[in-house]
Amino acid sequence: MAPRQTMLIKAEAEDGEMIECEVVSTVERESSFQKSAPIINPRLAGFFGFLNLIPGFGTFLAAHTLLCGQTCSYSSPVKGYFAGLLTAFLQMLTSVVIIGWFWSLW
């Protein structure tokens, strides 16, 4: 069994007593760009990451896997496809100022 996650909360009372509470759940929010990333085999993901040495190229090809049956965090693969194409285009566009190149490798 995993260890319990707890946090201390300062009470609103005048004495400022600390109360220990258990963390029941957490929610991690994904950006639109992160949602568009296809859920693929780690080896294929590494290959697309290598192709991103040319800014946006691996992202562009990975977006096309959504049309071939892969899934993403979006409810519709088509929405993820167009978000992936936008991501690849922005990586290529901003690579001129180096930002897109780092973004494509991240």
PDB file of N, CA and C in Angstrom:
ATOM      1  N   MET A   1       0.845  -1.178   0.000  1.00  0.00           N
ATOM      2  CA  MET A   1       0.000   0.000   0.000  1.00  0.00           C
ATOM      3  C   MET A   1       0.889   1.239   0.000  1.00  0.00           C
ATOM      4  N   ALA A   2       0.513   2.234  -0.778  1.00  0.00           N
ATOM      5  CA  ALA A   2       1.294   3.462  -0.881  1.00  0.00           C
ATOM      6  C   ALA A   2       1.201   4.259   0.419  1.00  0.00           C
ATOM      7  N   PRO A   3       2.253   5.002   0.723  1.00  0.00           N
ATOM      8  CA  PRO A   3       2.200   5.815   1.939  1.00  0.00           C
ATOM      9  C   PRO A   3       1.126   6.900   1.810  1.00  0.00           C
ATOM     10  N   ARG A   4       0.522   7.223   2.920  1.00  0.00           N
ATOM     11  CA  ARG A   4      -0.511   8.262   2.916  1.00  0.00           C
ATOM     12  C   ARG A   4       0.107   9.624   2.665  1.00  0.00           C
ATOM     13  N   GLN A   5      -0.580  10.416   1.888  1.00  0.00           N
ATOM     14  CA  GLN A   5      -0.147  11.791   1.673  1.00  0.00           C
ATOM     15  C   GLN A   5      -0.967  12.691   2.577  1.00  0.00           C
ATOM     16  N   THR A   6      -0.289  13.485   3.379  1.00  0.00           N
ATOM     17  CA  THR A   6      -0.986  14.395   4.270  1.00  0.00           C
ATOM     18  C   THR A   6      -0.436  15.793   4.090  1.00  0.00           C
ATOM     19  N   MET A   7      -1.210  16.767   4.543  1.00  0.00           N
ATOM     20  CA  MET A   7      -0.747  18.147   4.508  1.00  0.00           C
ATOM     21  C   MET A   7      -1.222  18.839   5.777  1.00  0.00           C
ATOM     22  N   LEU A   8      -0.498  19.863   6.173  1.00  0.00           N
ATOM     23  CA  LEU A   8      -0.872  20.617   7.365  1.00  0.00           C
ATOM     24  C   LEU A   8      -1.593  21.884   6.934  1.00  0.00           C
ATOM     25  N   ILE A   9      -2.704  22.167   7.590  1.00  0.00           N
ATOM     26  CA  ILE A   9      -3.504  23.348   7.281  1.00  0.00           C
ATOM     27  C   ILE A   9      -3.620  24.174   8.550  1.00  0.00           C
ATOM     28  N   LYS A  10      -3.382  25.479   8.408  1.00  0.00           N
ATOM     29  CA  LYS A  10      -3.511  26.362   9.560  1.00  0.00           C
ATOM     30  C   LYS A  10      -4.989  26.629   9.797  1.00  0.00           C
ATOM     31  N   ALA A  11      -5.429  26.405  11.010  1.00  0.00           N
ATOM     32  CA  ALA A  11      -6.833  26.579  11.361  1.00  0.00           C
ATOM     33  C   ALA A  11      -7.174  28.061  11.423  1.00  0.00           C
ATOM     34  N   GLU A  12      -8.444  28.368  11.215  1.00  0.00           N
ATOM     35  CA  GLU A  12      -8.916  29.747  11.248  1.00  0.00           C
ATOM     36  C   GLU A  12      -9.083  30.278  12.675  1.00  0.00           C
ATOM     37  N   ALA A  13      -8.918  29.423  13.646  1.00  0.00           N
ATOM     38  CA  ALA A  13      -9.092  29.837  15.037  1.00  0.00           C
ATOM     39  C   ALA A  13      -7.984  30.792  15.458  1.00  0.00           C
ATOM     40  N   GLU A  14      -8.199  31.453  16.564  1.00  0.00           N
ATOM     41  CA  GLU A  14      -7.244  32.440  17.064  1.00  0.00           C
ATOM     42  C   GLU A  14      -5.927  31.813  17.498  1.00  0.00           C
ATOM     43  N   ASP A  15      -5.961  30.558  17.927  1.00  0.00           N
ATOM     44  CA  ASP A  15      -4.737  29.939  18.434  1.00  0.00           C
ATOM     45  C   ASP A  15      -3.792  29.519  17.302  1.00  0.00           C
ATOM     46  N   GLY A  16      -4.244  29.509  16.068  1.00  0.00           N
ATOM     47  CA  GLY A  16      -3.384  29.174  14.930  1.00  0.00           C
ATOM     48  C   GLY A  16      -2.931  27.727  14.920  1.00  0.00           C
ATOM     49  N   GLU A  17      -3.721  26.857  15.488  1.00  0.00           N
ATOM     50  CA  GLU A  17      -3.375  25.437  15.583  1.00  0.00           C
ATOM     51  C   GLU A  17      -3.281  24.821  14.181  1.00  0.00           C
ATOM     52  N   MET A  18      -2.285  23.934  13.995  1.00  0.00           N
ATOM     53  CA  MET A  18      -2.109  23.240  12.715  1.00  0.00           C
ATOM     54  C   MET A  18      -2.884  21.935  12.763  1.00  0.00           C
ATOM     55  N   ILE A  19      -3.643  21.672  11.704  1.00  0.00           N
ATOM     56  CA  ILE A  19      -4.441  20.457  11.619  1.00  0.00           C
ATOM     57  C   ILE A  19      -3.900  19.619  10.471  1.00  0.00           C
ATOM     58  N   GLU A  20      -3.685  18.319  10.714  1.00  0.00           N
ATOM     59  CA  GLU A  20      -3.208  17.419   9.668  1.00  0.00           C
ATOM     60  C   GLU A  20      -4.398  16.826   8.933  1.00  0.00           C
ATOM     61  N   CYS A  21      -4.390  16.963   7.598  1.00  0.00           N
ATOM     62  CA  CYS A  21      -5.480  16.436   6.773  1.00  0.00           C
ATOM     63  C   CYS A  21      -4.904  15.478   5.747  1.00  0.00           C
ATOM     64  N   GLU A  22      -5.692  14.474   5.360  1.00  0.00           N
ATOM     65  CA  GLU A  22      -5.265  13.520   4.341  1.00  0.00           C
ATOM     66  C   GLU A  22      -5.663  14.039   2.966  1.00  0.00           C
ATOM     67  N   VAL A  23      -4.751  13.906   1.991  1.00  0.00           N
ATOM     68  CA  VAL A  23      -5.030  14.298   0.623  1.00  0.00           C
ATOM     69  C   VAL A  23      -5.793  13.154  -0.034  1.00  0.00           C
ATOM     70  N   VAL A  24      -7.025  13.410  -0.442  1.00  0.00           N
ATOM     71  CA  VAL A  24      -7.871  12.372  -1.010  1.00  0.00           C
ATOM     72  C   VAL A  24      -7.580  12.200  -2.496  1.00  0.00           C
ATOM     73  N   SER A  25      -7.469  13.308  -3.224  1.00  0.00           N
ATOM     74  CA  SER A  25      -7.171  13.217  -4.650  1.00  0.00           C
ATOM     75  C   SER A  25      -6.537  14.520  -5.126  1.00  0.00           C
ATOM     76  N   THR A  26      -5.861  14.422  -6.245  1.00  0.00           N
ATOM     77  CA  THR A  26      -5.282  15.594  -6.886  1.00  0.00           C
ATOM     78  C   THR A  26      -5.648  15.557  -8.361  1.00  0.00           C
ATOM     79  N   VAL A  27      -5.667  16.718  -8.978  1.00  0.00           N
ATOM     80  CA  VAL A  27      -5.990  16.818 -10.393  1.00  0.00           C
ATOM     81  C   VAL A  27      -4.865  17.581 -11.082  1.00  0.00           C
ATOM     82  N   GLU A  28      -4.300  16.971 -12.103  1.00  0.00           N
ATOM     83  CA  GLU A  28      -3.253  17.636 -12.865  1.00  0.00           C
ATOM     84  C   GLU A  28      -3.862  18.119 -14.171  1.00  0.00           C
ATOM     85  N   ARG A  29      -3.752  19.391 -14.439  1.00  0.00           N
ATOM     86  CA  ARG A  29      -4.342  19.963 -15.642  1.00  0.00           C
ATOM     87  C   ARG A  29      -3.334  19.942 -16.771  1.00  0.00           C
ATOM     88  N   GLU A  30      -3.799  19.550 -17.949  1.00  0.00           N
ATOM     89  CA  GLU A  30      -2.959  19.515 -19.134  1.00  0.00           C
ATOM     90  C   GLU A  30      -3.256  20.725 -20.006  1.00  0.00           C
ATOM     91  N   SER A  31      -2.219  21.253 -20.645  1.00  0.00           N
ATOM     92  CA  SER A  31      -2.435  22.337 -21.592  1.00  0.00           C
ATOM     93  C   SER A  31      -2.990  21.754 -22.883  1.00  0.00           C
ATOM     94  N   SER A  32      -3.469  22.608 -23.758  1.00  0.00           N
ATOM     95  CA  SER A  32      -4.000  22.144 -25.048  1.00  0.00           C
ATOM     96  C   SER A  32      -2.933  21.408 -25.839  1.00  0.00           C
ATOM     97  N   PHE A  33      -1.684  21.866 -25.735  1.00  0.00           N
ATOM     98  CA  PHE A  33      -0.594  21.232 -26.463  1.00  0.00           C
ATOM     99  C   PHE A  33      -0.300  19.838 -25.907  1.00  0.00           C
ATOM    100  N   GLN A  34      -0.352  19.704 -24.580  1.00  0.00           N
ATOM    101  CA  GLN A  34      -0.102  18.401 -23.963  1.00  0.00           C
ATOM    102  C   GLN A  34      -1.231  17.416 -24.265  1.00  0.00           C
ATOM    103  N   LYS A  35      -2.457  17.906 -24.342  1.00  0.00           N
ATOM    104  CA  LYS A  35      -3.588  17.034 -24.655  1.00  0.00           C
ATOM    105  C   LYS A  35      -3.487  16.459 -26.065  1.00  0.00           C
ATOM    106  N   SER A  36      -2.864  17.208 -26.978  1.00  0.00           N
ATOM    107  CA  SER A  36      -2.809  16.762 -28.371  1.00  0.00           C
ATOM    108  C   SER A  36      -1.744  15.693 -28.611  1.00  0.00           C
ATOM    109  N   ALA A  37      -0.887  15.449 -27.648  1.00  0.00           N
ATOM    110  CA  ALA A  37       0.173  14.446 -27.829  1.00  0.00           C
ATOM    111  C   ALA A  37      -0.440  13.050 -27.893  1.00  0.00           C
ATOM    112  N   PRO A  38      -0.118  12.283 -28.939  1.00  0.00           N
ATOM    113  CA  PRO A  38      -0.685  10.934 -29.048  1.00  0.00           C
ATOM    114  C   PRO A  38      -0.101   9.989 -27.996  1.00  0.00           C
ATOM    115  N   ILE A  39      -0.894   9.028 -27.569  1.00  0.00           N
ATOM    116  CA  ILE A  39      -0.452   8.012 -26.617  1.00  0.00           C
ATOM    117  C   ILE A  39       0.095   6.860 -27.453  1.00  0.00           C
ATOM    118  N   ILE A  40       1.432   6.754 -27.501  1.00  0.00           N
ATOM    119  CA  ILE A  40       2.079   5.794 -28.394  1.00  0.00           C
ATOM    120  C   ILE A  40       3.140   4.987 -27.644  1.00  0.00           C
ATOM    121  N   ASN A  41       3.669   3.980 -28.326  1.00  0.00           N
ATOM    122  CA  ASN A  41       4.736   3.129 -27.815  1.00  0.00           C
ATOM    123  C   ASN A  41       5.956   4.000 -27.467  1.00  0.00           C
ATOM    124  N   PRO A  42       6.631   3.746 -26.340  1.00  0.00           N
ATOM    125  CA  PRO A  42       7.793   4.552 -25.962  1.00  0.00           C
ATOM    126  C   PRO A  42       8.916   4.576 -27.020  1.00  0.00           C
ATOM    127  N   ARG A  43       9.112   3.467 -27.735  1.00  0.00           N
ATOM    128  CA  ARG A  43      10.154   3.465 -28.772  1.00  0.00           C
ATOM    129  C   ARG A  43       9.784   4.391 -29.917  1.00  0.00           C
ATOM    130  N   LEU A  44       8.520   4.382 -30.299  1.00  0.00           N
ATOM    131  CA  LEU A  44       8.058   5.272 -31.359  1.00  0.00           C
ATOM    132  C   LEU A  44       8.126   6.725 -30.898  1.00  0.00           C
ATOM    133  N   ALA A  45       7.806   6.960 -29.634  1.00  0.00           N
ATOM    134  CA  ALA A  45       7.898   8.308 -29.075  1.00  0.00           C
ATOM    135  C   ALA A  45       9.355   8.791 -29.096  1.00  0.00           C
ATOM    136  N   GLY A  46      10.294   7.906 -28.788  1.00  0.00           N
ATOM    137  CA  GLY A  46      11.716   8.267 -28.857  1.00  0.00           C
ATOM    138  C   GLY A  46      12.141   8.600 -30.278  1.00  0.00           C
ATOM    139  N   PHE A  47      11.623   7.847 -31.239  1.00  0.00           N
ATOM    140  CA  PHE A  47      11.934   8.122 -32.644  1.00  0.00           C
ATOM    141  C   PHE A  47      11.408   9.496 -33.053  1.00  0.00           C
ATOM    142  N   PHE A  48      10.165   9.799 -32.673  1.00  0.00           N
ATOM    143  CA  PHE A  48       9.611  11.124 -32.994  1.00  0.00           C
ATOM    144  C   PHE A  48      10.379  12.225 -32.261  1.00  0.00           C
ATOM    145  N   GLY A  49      10.825  11.934 -31.042  1.00  0.00           N
ATOM    146  CA  GLY A  49      11.649  12.903 -30.314  1.00  0.00           C
ATOM    147  C   GLY A  49      12.963  13.162 -31.035  1.00  0.00           C
ATOM    148  N   PHE A  50      13.569  12.101 -31.591  1.00  0.00           N
ATOM    149  CA  PHE A  50      14.800  12.267 -32.362  1.00  0.00           C
ATOM    150  C   PHE A  50      14.536  13.114 -33.613  1.00  0.00           C
ATOM    151  N   LEU A  51      13.396  12.878 -34.255  1.00  0.00           N
ATOM    152  CA  LEU A  51      13.055  13.657 -35.456  1.00  0.00           C
ATOM    153  C   LEU A  51      12.820  15.134 -35.139  1.00  0.00           C
ATOM    154  N   ASN A  52      12.558  15.429 -33.870  1.00  0.00           N
ATOM    155  CA  ASN A  52      12.363  16.820 -33.477  1.00  0.00           C
ATOM    156  C   ASN A  52      13.673  17.603 -33.441  1.00  0.00           C
ATOM    157  N   LEU A  53      14.794  16.952 -33.787  1.00  0.00           N
ATOM    158  CA  LEU A  53      16.028  17.729 -33.973  1.00  0.00           C
ATOM    159  C   LEU A  53      15.823  18.710 -35.128  1.00  0.00           C
ATOM    160  N   ILE A  54      14.927  18.363 -36.039  1.00  0.00           N
ATOM    161  CA  ILE A  54      14.432  19.326 -37.029  1.00  0.00           C
ATOM    162  C   ILE A  54      13.142  19.863 -36.407  1.00  0.00           C
ATOM    163  N   PRO A  55      13.134  21.106 -35.934  1.00  0.00           N
ATOM    164  CA  PRO A  55      12.030  21.609 -35.107  1.00  0.00           C
ATOM    165  C   PRO A  55      10.648  21.364 -35.701  1.00  0.00           C
ATOM    166  N   GLY A  56       9.812  20.684 -34.948  1.00  0.00           N
ATOM    167  CA  GLY A  56       8.433  20.443 -35.310  1.00  0.00           C
ATOM    168  C   GLY A  56       8.198  19.247 -36.210  1.00  0.00           C
ATOM    169  N   PHE A  57       9.242  18.668 -36.795  1.00  0.00           N
ATOM    170  CA  PHE A  57       9.055  17.570 -37.744  1.00  0.00           C
ATOM    171  C   PHE A  57       8.508  16.320 -37.054  1.00  0.00           C
ATOM    172  N   GLY A  58       9.067  15.951 -35.919  1.00  0.00           N
ATOM    173  CA  GLY A  58       8.570  14.791 -35.174  1.00  0.00           C
ATOM    174  C   GLY A  58       7.164  15.025 -34.655  1.00  0.00           C
ATOM    175  N   THR A  59       6.880  16.242 -34.230  1.00  0.00           N
ATOM    176  CA  THR A  59       5.536  16.589 -33.756  1.00  0.00           C
ATOM    177  C   THR A  59       4.528  16.487 -34.892  1.00  0.00           C
ATOM    178  N   PHE A  60       4.928  16.950 -36.072  1.00  0.00           N
ATOM    179  CA  PHE A  60       4.070  16.897 -37.255  1.00  0.00           C
ATOM    180  C   PHE A  60       3.729  15.450 -37.607  1.00  0.00           C
ATOM    181  N   LEU A  61       4.740  14.585 -37.626  1.00  0.00           N
ATOM    182  CA  LEU A  61       4.491  13.176 -37.953  1.00  0.00           C
ATOM    183  C   LEU A  61       3.707  12.461 -36.849  1.00  0.00           C
ATOM    184  N   ALA A  62       3.987  12.791 -35.602  1.00  0.00           N
ATOM    185  CA  ALA A  62       3.268  12.166 -34.487  1.00  0.00           C
ATOM    186  C   ALA A  62       1.785  12.542 -34.515  1.00  0.00           C
ATOM    187  N   ALA A  63       1.485  13.761 -34.943  1.00  0.00           N
ATOM    188  CA  ALA A  63       0.077  14.177 -35.044  1.00  0.00           C
ATOM    189  C   ALA A  63      -0.668  13.307 -36.049  1.00  0.00           C
ATOM    190  N   HIS A  64       0.024  12.877 -37.087  1.00  0.00           N
ATOM    191  CA  HIS A  64      -0.618  12.045 -38.104  1.00  0.00           C
ATOM    192  C   HIS A  64      -0.983  10.657 -37.578  1.00  0.00           C
ATOM    193  N   THR A  65      -0.348  10.211 -36.498  1.00  0.00           N
ATOM    194  CA  THR A  65      -0.704   8.905 -35.936  1.00  0.00           C
ATOM    195  C   THR A  65      -2.112   8.929 -35.342  1.00  0.00           C
ATOM    196  N   LEU A  66      -2.613  10.122 -35.010  1.00  0.00           N
ATOM    197  CA  LEU A  66      -3.971  10.221 -34.480  1.00  0.00           C
ATOM    198  C   LEU A  66      -5.003   9.857 -35.544  1.00  0.00           C
ATOM    199  N   LEU A  67      -4.660  10.073 -36.803  1.00  0.00           N
ATOM    200  CA  LEU A  67      -5.567   9.700 -37.890  1.00  0.00           C
ATOM    201  C   LEU A  67      -5.492   8.210 -38.193  1.00  0.00           C
ATOM    202  N   CYS A  68      -4.474   7.549 -37.642  1.00  0.00           N
ATOM    203  CA  CYS A  68      -4.286   6.114 -37.885  1.00  0.00           C
ATOM    204  C   CYS A  68      -4.740   5.268 -36.698  1.00  0.00           C
ATOM    205  N   GLY A  69      -5.532   5.840 -35.809  1.00  0.00           N
ATOM    206  CA  GLY A  69      -6.108   5.047 -34.721  1.00  0.00           C
ATOM    207  C   GLY A  69      -5.515   5.269 -33.348  1.00  0.00           C
ATOM    208  N   GLN A  70      -4.446   6.049 -33.216  1.00  0.00           N
ATOM    209  CA  GLN A  70      -3.898   6.321 -31.882  1.00  0.00           C
ATOM    210  C   GLN A  70      -4.829   7.271 -31.134  1.00  0.00           C
ATOM    211  N   THR A  71      -4.694   7.335 -29.823  1.00  0.00           N
ATOM    212  CA  THR A  71      -5.554   8.189 -29.019  1.00  0.00           C
ATOM    213  C   THR A  71      -4.752   9.318 -28.392  1.00  0.00           C
ATOM    214  N   CYS A  72      -5.459  10.324 -27.927  1.00  0.00           N
ATOM    215  CA  CYS A  72      -4.855  11.430 -27.194  1.00  0.00           C
ATOM    216  C   CYS A  72      -5.805  11.802 -26.059  1.00  0.00           C
ATOM    217  N   SER A  73      -5.483  12.817 -25.292  1.00  0.00           N
ATOM    218  CA  SER A  73      -6.317  13.193 -24.153  1.00  0.00           C
ATOM    219  C   SER A  73      -7.580  13.942 -24.560  1.00  0.00           C
ATOM    220  N   TYR A  74      -7.631  14.436 -25.784  1.00  0.00           N
ATOM    221  CA  TYR A  74      -8.856  15.065 -26.271  1.00  0.00           C
ATOM    222  C   TYR A  74      -9.926  14.000 -26.486  1.00  0.00           C
ATOM    223  N   SER A  75     -11.184  14.402 -26.426  1.00  0.00           N
ATOM    224  CA  SER A  75     -12.272  13.454 -26.662  1.00  0.00           C
ATOM    225  C   SER A  75     -12.345  13.041 -28.130  1.00  0.00           C
ATOM    226  N   SER A  76     -11.869  13.908 -29.018  1.00  0.00           N
ATOM    227  CA  SER A  76     -11.886  13.608 -30.452  1.00  0.00           C
ATOM    228  C   SER A  76     -10.459  13.591 -30.994  1.00  0.00           C
ATOM    229  N   PRO A  77     -10.039  12.516 -31.675  1.00  0.00           N
ATOM    230  CA  PRO A  77      -8.696  12.484 -32.253  1.00  0.00           C
ATOM    231  C   PRO A  77      -8.483  13.563 -33.313  1.00  0.00           C
ATOM    232  N   VAL A  78      -9.554  13.980 -33.974  1.00  0.00           N
ATOM    233  CA  VAL A  78      -9.436  15.018 -35.008  1.00  0.00           C
ATOM    234  C   VAL A  78      -9.051  16.353 -34.366  1.00  0.00           C
ATOM    235  N   LYS A  79      -9.643  16.648 -33.210  1.00  0.00           N
ATOM    236  CA  LYS A  79      -9.281  17.869 -32.485  1.00  0.00           C
ATOM    237  C   LYS A  79      -7.814  17.808 -32.053  1.00  0.00           C
ATOM    238  N   GLY A  80      -7.379  16.642 -31.580  1.00  0.00           N
ATOM    239  CA  GLY A  80      -5.978  16.455 -31.209  1.00  0.00           C
ATOM    240  C   GLY A  80      -5.057  16.581 -32.407  1.00  0.00           C
ATOM    241  N   TYR A  81      -5.523  16.096 -33.569  1.00  0.00           N
ATOM    242  CA  TYR A  81      -4.732  16.183 -34.803  1.00  0.00           C
ATOM    243  C   TYR A  81      -4.470  17.640 -35.170  1.00  0.00           C
ATOM    244  N   PHE A  82      -5.524  18.449 -35.183  1.00  0.00           N
ATOM    245  CA  PHE A  82      -5.343  19.848 -35.566  1.00  0.00           C
ATOM    246  C   PHE A  82      -4.537  20.624 -34.521  1.00  0.00           C
ATOM    247  N   ALA A  83      -4.700  20.293 -33.248  1.00  0.00           N
ATOM    248  CA  ALA A  83      -3.876  20.923 -32.210  1.00  0.00           C
ATOM    249  C   ALA A  83      -2.414  20.508 -32.375  1.00  0.00           C
ATOM    250  N   GLY A  84      -2.170  19.241 -32.753  1.00  0.00           N
ATOM    251  CA  GLY A  84      -0.799  18.767 -32.999  1.00  0.00           C
ATOM    252  C   GLY A  84      -0.172  19.457 -34.195  1.00  0.00           C
ATOM    253  N   LEU A  85      -0.960  19.657 -35.260  1.00  0.00           N
ATOM    254  CA  LEU A  85      -0.435  20.391 -36.426  1.00  0.00           C
ATOM    255  C   LEU A  85      -0.106  21.836 -36.064  1.00  0.00           C
ATOM    256  N   LEU A  86      -0.964  22.456 -35.253  1.00  0.00           N
ATOM    257  CA  LEU A  86      -0.693  23.827 -34.806  1.00  0.00           C
ATOM    258  C   LEU A  86       0.581  23.865 -33.963  1.00  0.00           C
ATOM    259  N   THR A  87       0.743  22.870 -33.096  1.00  0.00           N
ATOM    260  CA  THR A  87       1.946  22.797 -32.261  1.00  0.00           C
ATOM    261  C   THR A  87       3.197  22.685 -33.129  1.00  0.00           C
ATOM    262  N   ALA A  88       3.162  21.799 -34.132  1.00  0.00           N
ATOM    263  CA  ALA A  88       4.310  21.615 -35.019  1.00  0.00           C
ATOM    264  C   ALA A  88       4.614  22.899 -35.784  1.00  0.00           C
ATOM    265  N   PHE A  89       3.569  23.555 -36.271  1.00  0.00           N
ATOM    266  CA  PHE A  89       3.760  24.806 -37.017  1.00  0.00           C
ATOM    267  C   PHE A  89       4.383  25.880 -36.128  1.00  0.00           C
ATOM    268  N   LEU A  90       3.885  25.995 -34.892  1.00  0.00           N
ATOM    269  CA  LEU A  90       4.437  26.998 -33.978  1.00  0.00           C
ATOM    270  C   LEU A  90       5.874  26.673 -33.590  1.00  0.00           C
ATOM    271  N   GLN A  91       6.210  25.390 -33.470  1.00  0.00           N
ATOM    272  CA  GLN A  91       7.590  25.009 -33.169  1.00  0.00           C
ATOM    273  C   GLN A  91       8.506  25.398 -34.322  1.00  0.00           C
ATOM    274  N   MET A  92       8.047  25.148 -35.566  1.00  0.00           N
ATOM    275  CA  MET A  92       8.857  25.525 -36.731  1.00  0.00           C
ATOM    276  C   MET A  92       9.008  27.034 -36.816  1.00  0.00           C
ATOM    277  N   LEU A  93       7.908  27.742 -36.577  1.00  0.00           N
ATOM    278  CA  LEU A  93       7.913  29.198 -36.687  1.00  0.00           C
ATOM    279  C   LEU A  93       8.811  29.848 -35.638  1.00  0.00           C
ATOM    280  N   THR A  94       8.735  29.355 -34.399  1.00  0.00           N
ATOM    281  CA  THR A  94       9.513  29.974 -33.323  1.00  0.00           C
ATOM    282  C   THR A  94      10.932  29.417 -33.216  1.00  0.00           C
ATOM    283  N   SER A  95      11.263  28.427 -34.041  1.00  0.00           N
ATOM    284  CA  SER A  95      12.631  27.900 -33.993  1.00  0.00           C
ATOM    285  C   SER A  95      13.643  28.926 -34.481  1.00  0.00           C
ATOM    286  N   VAL A  96      13.169  29.909 -35.216  1.00  0.00           N
ATOM    287  CA  VAL A  96      14.045  30.979 -35.688  1.00  0.00           C
ATOM    288  C   VAL A  96      14.673  31.704 -34.502  1.00  0.00           C
ATOM    289  N   VAL A  97      13.949  31.807 -33.420  1.00  0.00           N
ATOM    290  CA  VAL A  97      14.474  32.473 -32.223  1.00  0.00           C
ATOM    291  C   VAL A  97      14.818  31.456 -31.139  1.00  0.00           C
ATOM    292  N   ILE A  98      15.077  30.215 -31.524  1.00  0.00           N
ATOM    293  CA  ILE A  98      15.538  29.113 -30.679  1.00  0.00           C
ATOM    294  C   ILE A  98      14.448  28.572 -29.754  1.00  0.00           C
ATOM    295  N   ILE A  99      13.445  29.340 -29.428  1.00  0.00           N
ATOM    296  CA  ILE A  99      12.409  28.895 -28.495  1.00  0.00           C
ATOM    297  C   ILE A  99      11.712  27.642 -29.016  1.00  0.00           C
ATOM    298  N   GLY A 100      11.349  27.629 -30.281  1.00  0.00           N
ATOM    299  CA  GLY A 100      10.643  26.489 -30.863  1.00  0.00           C
ATOM    300  C   GLY A 100      11.483  25.229 -30.856  1.00  0.00           C
ATOM    301  N   TRP A 101      12.780  25.356 -31.015  1.00  0.00           N
ATOM    302  CA  TRP A 101      13.644  24.188 -31.023  1.00  0.00           C
ATOM    303  C   TRP A 101      13.663  23.525 -29.649  1.00  0.00           C
ATOM    304  N   PHE A 102      13.811  24.345 -28.596  1.00  0.00           N
ATOM    305  CA  PHE A 102      13.775  23.789 -27.238  1.00  0.00           C
ATOM    306  C   PHE A 102      12.404  23.201 -26.925  1.00  0.00           C
ATOM    307  N   TRP A 103      11.345  23.877 -27.397  1.00  0.00           N
ATOM    308  CA  TRP A 103       9.990  23.413 -27.163  1.00  0.00           C
ATOM    309  C   TRP A 103       9.772  22.062 -27.836  1.00  0.00           C
ATOM    310  N   SER A 104      10.286  21.885 -29.042  1.00  0.00           N
ATOM    311  CA  SER A 104      10.083  20.629 -29.754  1.00  0.00           C
ATOM    312  C   SER A 104      10.831  19.474 -29.075  1.00  0.00           C
ATOM    313  N   LEU A 105      11.925  19.752 -28.421  1.00  0.00           N
ATOM    314  CA  LEU A 105      12.671  18.712 -27.721  1.00  0.00           C
ATOM    315  C   LEU A 105      12.115  18.424 -26.338  1.00  0.00           C
ATOM    316  N   TRP A 106      11.343  19.331 -25.782  1.00  0.00           N
ATOM    317  CA  TRP A 106      10.787  19.166 -24.455  1.00  0.00           C
ATOM    318  C   TRP A 106       9.547  18.376 -24.565  1.00  0.00           C
TER     319      TRP A 106
END
